[in-house]
Amino acid sequence: MSDEKEKVELEEEGLLASLSSHNMDEFREVFLEQHPYDQAKFFSKLEEEERFIVYSYLSPEEMASVFENIEDDDDRYKIFLSEMDPTFAAQMLSHMYADDAVDVLNELDKDQAASYLTIMDDDAAEEIRELLHYEEYTAGSIMTTEYIAIHANQTVHSAMQILKNEAPNAETIYYVFVIDEAKKLVGVISLRDLIINEPDTMISEVMNERVYSVSVAEDQEEVARKMKDYNFLALPVVDFRGHLLGIITVDDIVDVIDEEASDDYSKLAGIADVDSNDRGPFTAAKKRLPWLIILLFLGMFTASLIGRFEATLDKVAILAVFIPLIAGMAGNTGTQALAVAVRRIAVGDAEEHSSIKLLLKEAGTGLITGTVCGIVVTIVIFVWKGELFLGMLVGISILATLTVATIAGALIPLIMHRLKVDPAVASGPFITTINDIISILIYFGMATLFMQYLI
Amino acid sequence: MSDEKEKVELEEEGLLASLSSHNMDEFREVFLEQHPYDQAKFFSKLEEEERFIVYSYLSPEEMASVFENIEDDDDRYKIFLSEMDPTFAAQMLSHMYADDAVDVLNELDKDQAASYLTIMDDDAAEEIRELLHYEEYTAGSIMTTEYIAIHANQTVHSAMQILKNEAPNAETIYYVFVIDEAKKLVGVISLRDLIINEPDTMISEVMNERVYSVSVAEDQEEVARKMKDYNFLALPVVDFRGHLLGIITVDDIVDVIDEEASDDYSKLAGIADVDSNDRGPFTAAKKRLPWLIILLFLGMFTASLIGRFEATLDKVAILAVFIPLIAGMAGNTGTQALAVAVRRIAVGDAEEHSSIKLLLKEAGTGLITGTVCGIVVTIVIFVWKGELFLGMLVGISILATLTVATIAGALIPLIMHRLKVDPAVASGPFITTINDIISILIYFGMATLFMQYLI
């Protein structure tokens, strides 16, 4: 594979050379041999003038397969499209797989998208229009209408004929879906089964009537889970009456799984999108500042809470020494509980009874970890400072804080999930700050109550 | 799909009933119609006595497809196997896809695994033995040897014949790999292309000679990235001389992507494995306590640092009020930088020049966010408390802290990566504690220096 990588890098140099020497034949010969992913990577690195040459060297169809594989910031699609001749762009869009074309058009202004659809050929435009109105992150938004459908009263042979004809345009030919006259989905047969069976067998005899499908409005994360669990290569998408609308292929699902994971990860770290954080420092700062400013004000609130205990602090300054320890432990345990809860919600296990079970379990976990850490800290402070009472105060604060913080870490995402807010938003930094506040109230509250023993 | 889910749930009740009434025919009729994933889910829920009935109702081959789909704690494989008659178990293992059988055998003690291999049929045992010695998390450990290989000097027709014969046993028939006499990989052809081309075409004319492969020792994460980028359904695995050893199919890769993402997420939250945290509270506490205890001692160290400034604190108790704010901001910004760096490393972008670029960018980002937050906090404290000097002290501390903490957040995972330690380990809670220490040194250091202006 590293050979292949080196080869691609060598070829890229050659391609750049043939662009600058305007040698179209040489460019096409090397470029069209490359995998579309490598083509797209090469294209993304080019300067504007070089891109103009590429547009003139490739047909709209060839450009379409490059465009399908661009993994770039969304606003760059816009730039590329605006550089192309509009007719060329429209032709390219109509040659793309409909779901990929929709992704591109979704990034444009409405009137721009409409103008491309107008000059596009009618069939392609219609297919794209159908897909354009599905909401983002639903099955409808990632499905394609380029599937192969057959009828149950055909033979295997005639089904294979259809396959041969449609293979060049269909996104996958490895699953063939069986529909009735009303376009209702009634079965599925894999190409593997078509090949194994005799040509004159009827489809109705060999098809699998137990066909798994997803509803067009289903969340893409749910679709990904189904595909992963059942190891499908394609899943049919149906409307509420069971009519076949499109299919979702495994390659799109691989991207969904990757995106969703990166999304949860970003939110746990308190960044909008961890993967787009690699432009300049100004862009990165702009993306991170909103969170930091919110947390700054939450932190000021925490500070004002401690401020209320200034009298206590004035008398027993050593109390301040343990603030970061207690707040830190609360933050850590809260993040652990949060991560478990968010993950549980993500794998679809958040029914009412299992939520309550989760909370009880987290309460128990918090109590156990709190007791252990509380005892350890009491002993350490006693040995280190020789102060049993201070040790007990910190120890009991840790016990109470860890219990409450663990429950809060699980409770908050569960509540947000019930309120239909993405629970991952309630993530790392947010839960940490909430738990700062909880821990400080507990710690200073207890210290003020038992002041007489401390002085 | 929810219909399908309800149907499965209804069927499960029926299956349980037929198990308890010892109605084998009824059980088999419903069970064998189910998708293996549903079969495995049902089986995992059974009690021991019920499982014994299932073993007696199913053939080793039928049981194999259940076993391939069990997604359970690894130690349960052991229990299930020990319940079976050894000959039944061995036959079942030999009917499983070799890569899945290897996963199961890897969980057993060496001598147990060896004894199953001895009573297994020879072909299957040999295939499994070959796979058993590849290291975990490499391409070798997830590949299967049940692929279809043909020669370049065959016709499409004869290739299709081979396909028809091997289809029932091969893990995928959608890619066929072309090898020479020495078993060297020389090309690939998709079933789609086989179907489109005329039966008497030679494979050498239609195969793709540009075949992407991975080395058997390659990291599975790298394999997953390749598969995702290039949208392959299967990737061939070769040794260093280019001999075809096996293939990796997309369904295994989907699991890898999911596992790796969950792994990074768990580490960011400071939990060993977020997905196995759902047994009882004692198990959960046992898994989380190691981290919490380590962090407790790190926190005690932070506390002892603040303790050194007790004299300062005694004079200006209000300083304590801003400890959580400053430490919290340092933790947040460090986690953001860490997440970006870990992700960059995960997508393979950690060469020396890009590491330095990343560090410079993070330094810039820290300086910008630090300046903005520092100015905001100075203004807020001045307006709120009327104390310009205290405001400036906190503001400048935030500026310095954020800059250093952001750099540390990026630097630490990069160093760990260079030391060949998984950078995700240096995650959330760890970086937070490091940054606690940094922030307190900066804040109290400055406060002590400029003490005269504060009193």
PDB file of N, CA and C in Angstrom, chain A residues 321-354:
ATOM      1  N   VAL A 321      -7.000  26.045  49.637  1.00  0.00           N
ATOM      2  CA  VAL A 321      -6.039  25.103  49.088  1.00  0.00           C
ATOM      3  C   VAL A 321      -6.735  23.917  48.420  1.00  0.00           C
ATOM      4  N   PHE A 322      -7.881  23.509  48.941  1.00  0.00           N
ATOM      5  CA  PHE A 322      -8.534  22.295  48.424  1.00  0.00           C
ATOM      6  C   PHE A 322      -9.630  22.561  47.393  1.00  0.00           C
ATOM      7  N   ILE A 323      -9.815  23.834  47.041  1.00  0.00           N
ATOM      8  CA  ILE A 323     -10.858  24.141  46.046  1.00  0.00           C
ATOM      9  C   ILE A 323     -10.615  23.399  44.726  1.00  0.00           C
ATOM     10  N   PRO A 324      -9.410  23.512  44.138  1.00  0.00           N
ATOM     11  CA  PRO A 324      -9.246  22.841  42.839  1.00  0.00           C
ATOM     12  C   PRO A 324      -9.377  21.327  42.951  1.00  0.00           C
ATOM     13  N   LEU A 325      -8.936  20.767  44.066  1.00  0.00           N
ATOM     14  CA  LEU A 325      -9.036  19.315  44.243  1.00  0.00           C
ATOM     15  C   LEU A 325     -10.497  18.871  44.202  1.00  0.00           C
ATOM     16  N   ILE A 326     -11.329  19.518  45.013  1.00  0.00           N
ATOM     17  CA  ILE A 326     -12.728  19.094  45.102  1.00  0.00           C
ATOM     18  C   ILE A 326     -13.469  19.373  43.796  1.00  0.00           C
ATOM     19  N   ALA A 327     -13.258  20.588  43.261  1.00  0.00           N
ATOM     20  CA  ALA A 327     -13.939  20.933  42.013  1.00  0.00           C
ATOM     21  C   ALA A 327     -13.460  20.017  40.890  1.00  0.00           C
ATOM     22  N   GLY A 328     -12.164  19.732  40.875  1.00  0.00           N
ATOM     23  CA  GLY A 328     -11.603  18.873  39.834  1.00  0.00           C
ATOM     24  C   GLY A 328     -12.173  17.467  39.893  1.00  0.00           C
ATOM     25  N   MET A 329     -12.246  16.902  41.093  1.00  0.00           N
ATOM     26  CA  MET A 329     -12.800  15.555  41.226  1.00  0.00           C
ATOM     27  C   MET A 329     -14.254  15.516  40.774  1.00  0.00           C
ATOM     28  N   ALA A 330     -15.008  16.557  41.136  1.00  0.00           N
ATOM     29  CA  ALA A 330     -16.412  16.618  40.709  1.00  0.00           C
ATOM     30  C   ALA A 330     -16.502  16.656  39.191  1.00  0.00           C
ATOM     31  N   GLY A 331     -15.633  17.460  38.596  1.00  0.00           N
ATOM     32  CA  GLY A 331     -15.642  17.568  37.139  1.00  0.00           C
ATOM     33  C   GLY A 331     -15.305  16.235  36.486  1.00  0.00           C
ATOM     34  N   ASN A 332     -14.288  15.549  37.022  1.00  0.00           N
ATOM     35  CA  ASN A 332     -13.865  14.283  36.424  1.00  0.00           C
ATOM     36  C   ASN A 332     -14.952  13.225  36.492  1.00  0.00           C
ATOM     37  N   THR A 333     -15.529  13.070  37.668  1.00  0.00           N
ATOM     38  CA  THR A 333     -16.522  12.023  37.823  1.00  0.00           C
ATOM     39  C   THR A 333     -17.784  12.348  37.022  1.00  0.00           C
ATOM     40  N   GLY A 334     -18.102  13.645  36.957  1.00  0.00           N
ATOM     41  CA  GLY A 334     -19.255  14.051  36.154  1.00  0.00           C
ATOM     42  C   GLY A 334     -19.046  13.746  34.687  1.00  0.00           C
ATOM     43  N   THR A 335     -17.833  13.982  34.190  1.00  0.00           N
ATOM     44  CA  THR A 335     -17.551  13.709  32.782  1.00  0.00           C
ATOM     45  C   THR A 335     -17.636  12.219  32.486  1.00  0.00           C
ATOM     46  N   GLN A 336     -17.148  11.402  33.421  1.00  0.00           N
ATOM     47  CA  GLN A 336     -17.253   9.950  33.223  1.00  0.00           C
ATOM     48  C   GLN A 336     -18.712   9.523  33.110  1.00  0.00           C
ATOM     49  N   ALA A 337     -19.530  10.000  34.049  1.00  0.00           N
ATOM     50  CA  ALA A 337     -20.947   9.615  34.033  1.00  0.00           C
ATOM     51  C   ALA A 337     -21.628  10.132  32.773  1.00  0.00           C
ATOM     52  N   LEU A 338     -21.264  11.353  32.380  1.00  0.00           N
ATOM     53  CA  LEU A 338     -21.836  11.937  31.171  1.00  0.00           C
ATOM     54  C   LEU A 338     -21.505  11.106  29.941  1.00  0.00           C
ATOM     55  N   ALA A 339     -20.247  10.705  29.841  1.00  0.00           N
ATOM     56  CA  ALA A 339     -19.825   9.942  28.667  1.00  0.00           C
ATOM     57  C   ALA A 339     -20.611   8.643  28.564  1.00  0.00           C
ATOM     58  N   VAL A 340     -20.803   7.976  29.699  1.00  0.00           N
ATOM     59  CA  VAL A 340     -21.566   6.733  29.685  1.00  0.00           C
ATOM     60  C   VAL A 340     -23.009   6.994  29.251  1.00  0.00           C
ATOM     61  N   ALA A 341     -23.607   8.051  29.802  1.00  0.00           N
ATOM     62  CA  ALA A 341     -25.011   8.341  29.478  1.00  0.00           C
ATOM     63  C   ALA A 341     -25.172   8.727  28.006  1.00  0.00           C
ATOM     64  N   VAL A 342     -24.274   9.585  27.511  1.00  0.00           N
ATOM     65  CA  VAL A 342     -24.371  10.023  26.112  1.00  0.00           C
ATOM     66  C   VAL A 342     -24.249   8.822  25.179  1.00  0.00           C
ATOM     67  N   ARG A 343     -23.324   7.944  25.529  1.00  0.00           N
ATOM     68  CA  ARG A 343     -23.102   6.757  24.714  1.00  0.00           C
ATOM     69  C   ARG A 343     -24.325   5.836  24.751  1.00  0.00           C
ATOM     70  N   ARG A 344     -24.899   5.695  25.922  1.00  0.00           N
ATOM     71  CA  ARG A 344     -26.088   4.857  26.057  1.00  0.00           C
ATOM     72  C   ARG A 344     -27.230   5.413  25.210  1.00  0.00           C
ATOM     73  N   ILE A 345     -27.360   6.740  25.235  1.00  0.00           N
ATOM     74  CA  ILE A 345     -28.400   7.365  24.415  1.00  0.00           C
ATOM     75  C   ILE A 345     -28.079   7.139  22.945  1.00  0.00           C
ATOM     76  N   ALA A 346     -26.798   7.268  22.590  1.00  0.00           N
ATOM     77  CA  ALA A 346     -26.404   7.124  21.188  1.00  0.00           C
ATOM     78  C   ALA A 346     -26.689   5.723  20.656  1.00  0.00           C
ATOM     79  N   VAL A 347     -26.554   4.694  21.493  1.00  0.00           N
ATOM     80  CA  VAL A 347     -26.859   3.351  20.996  1.00  0.00           C
ATOM     81  C   VAL A 347     -28.339   3.015  21.181  1.00  0.00           C
ATOM     82  N   GLY A 348     -29.136   4.047  21.520  1.00  0.00           N
ATOM     83  CA  GLY A 348     -30.585   3.869  21.476  1.00  0.00           C
ATOM     84  C   GLY A 348     -31.184   3.253  22.724  1.00  0.00           C
ATOM     85  N   ASP A 349     -30.388   3.251  23.814  1.00  0.00           N
ATOM     86  CA  ASP A 349     -30.884   2.600  25.012  1.00  0.00           C
ATOM     87  C   ASP A 349     -31.266   3.665  26.039  1.00  0.00           C
ATOM     88  N   ALA A 350     -32.349   4.385  25.773  1.00  0.00           N
ATOM     89  CA  ALA A 350     -32.726   5.461  26.686  1.00  0.00           C
ATOM     90  C   ALA A 350     -34.229   5.467  26.942  1.00  0.00           C
ATOM     91  N   GLU A 351     -34.836   4.298  26.968  1.00  0.00           N
ATOM     92  CA  GLU A 351     -36.242   4.179  27.367  1.00  0.00           C
ATOM     93  C   GLU A 351     -36.352   4.591  28.828  1.00  0.00           C
ATOM     94  N   GLU A 352     -37.585   4.840  29.260  1.00  0.00           N
ATOM     95  CA  GLU A 352     -37.755   5.354  30.619  1.00  0.00           C
ATOM     96  C   GLU A 352     -37.199   4.396  31.679  1.00  0.00           C
ATOM     97  N   HIS A 353     -37.544   3.097  31.555  1.00  0.00           N
ATOM     98  CA  HIS A 353     -37.109   2.208  32.629  1.00  0.00           C
ATOM     99  C   HIS A 353     -35.596   2.050  32.653  1.00  0.00           C
ATOM    100  N   SER A 354     -34.955   2.096  31.465  1.00  0.00           N
ATOM    101  CA  SER A 354     -33.506   1.930  31.497  1.00  0.00           C
ATOM    102  C   SER A 354     -32.821   3.228  31.925  1.00  0.00           C
TER     103      SER A 354
END
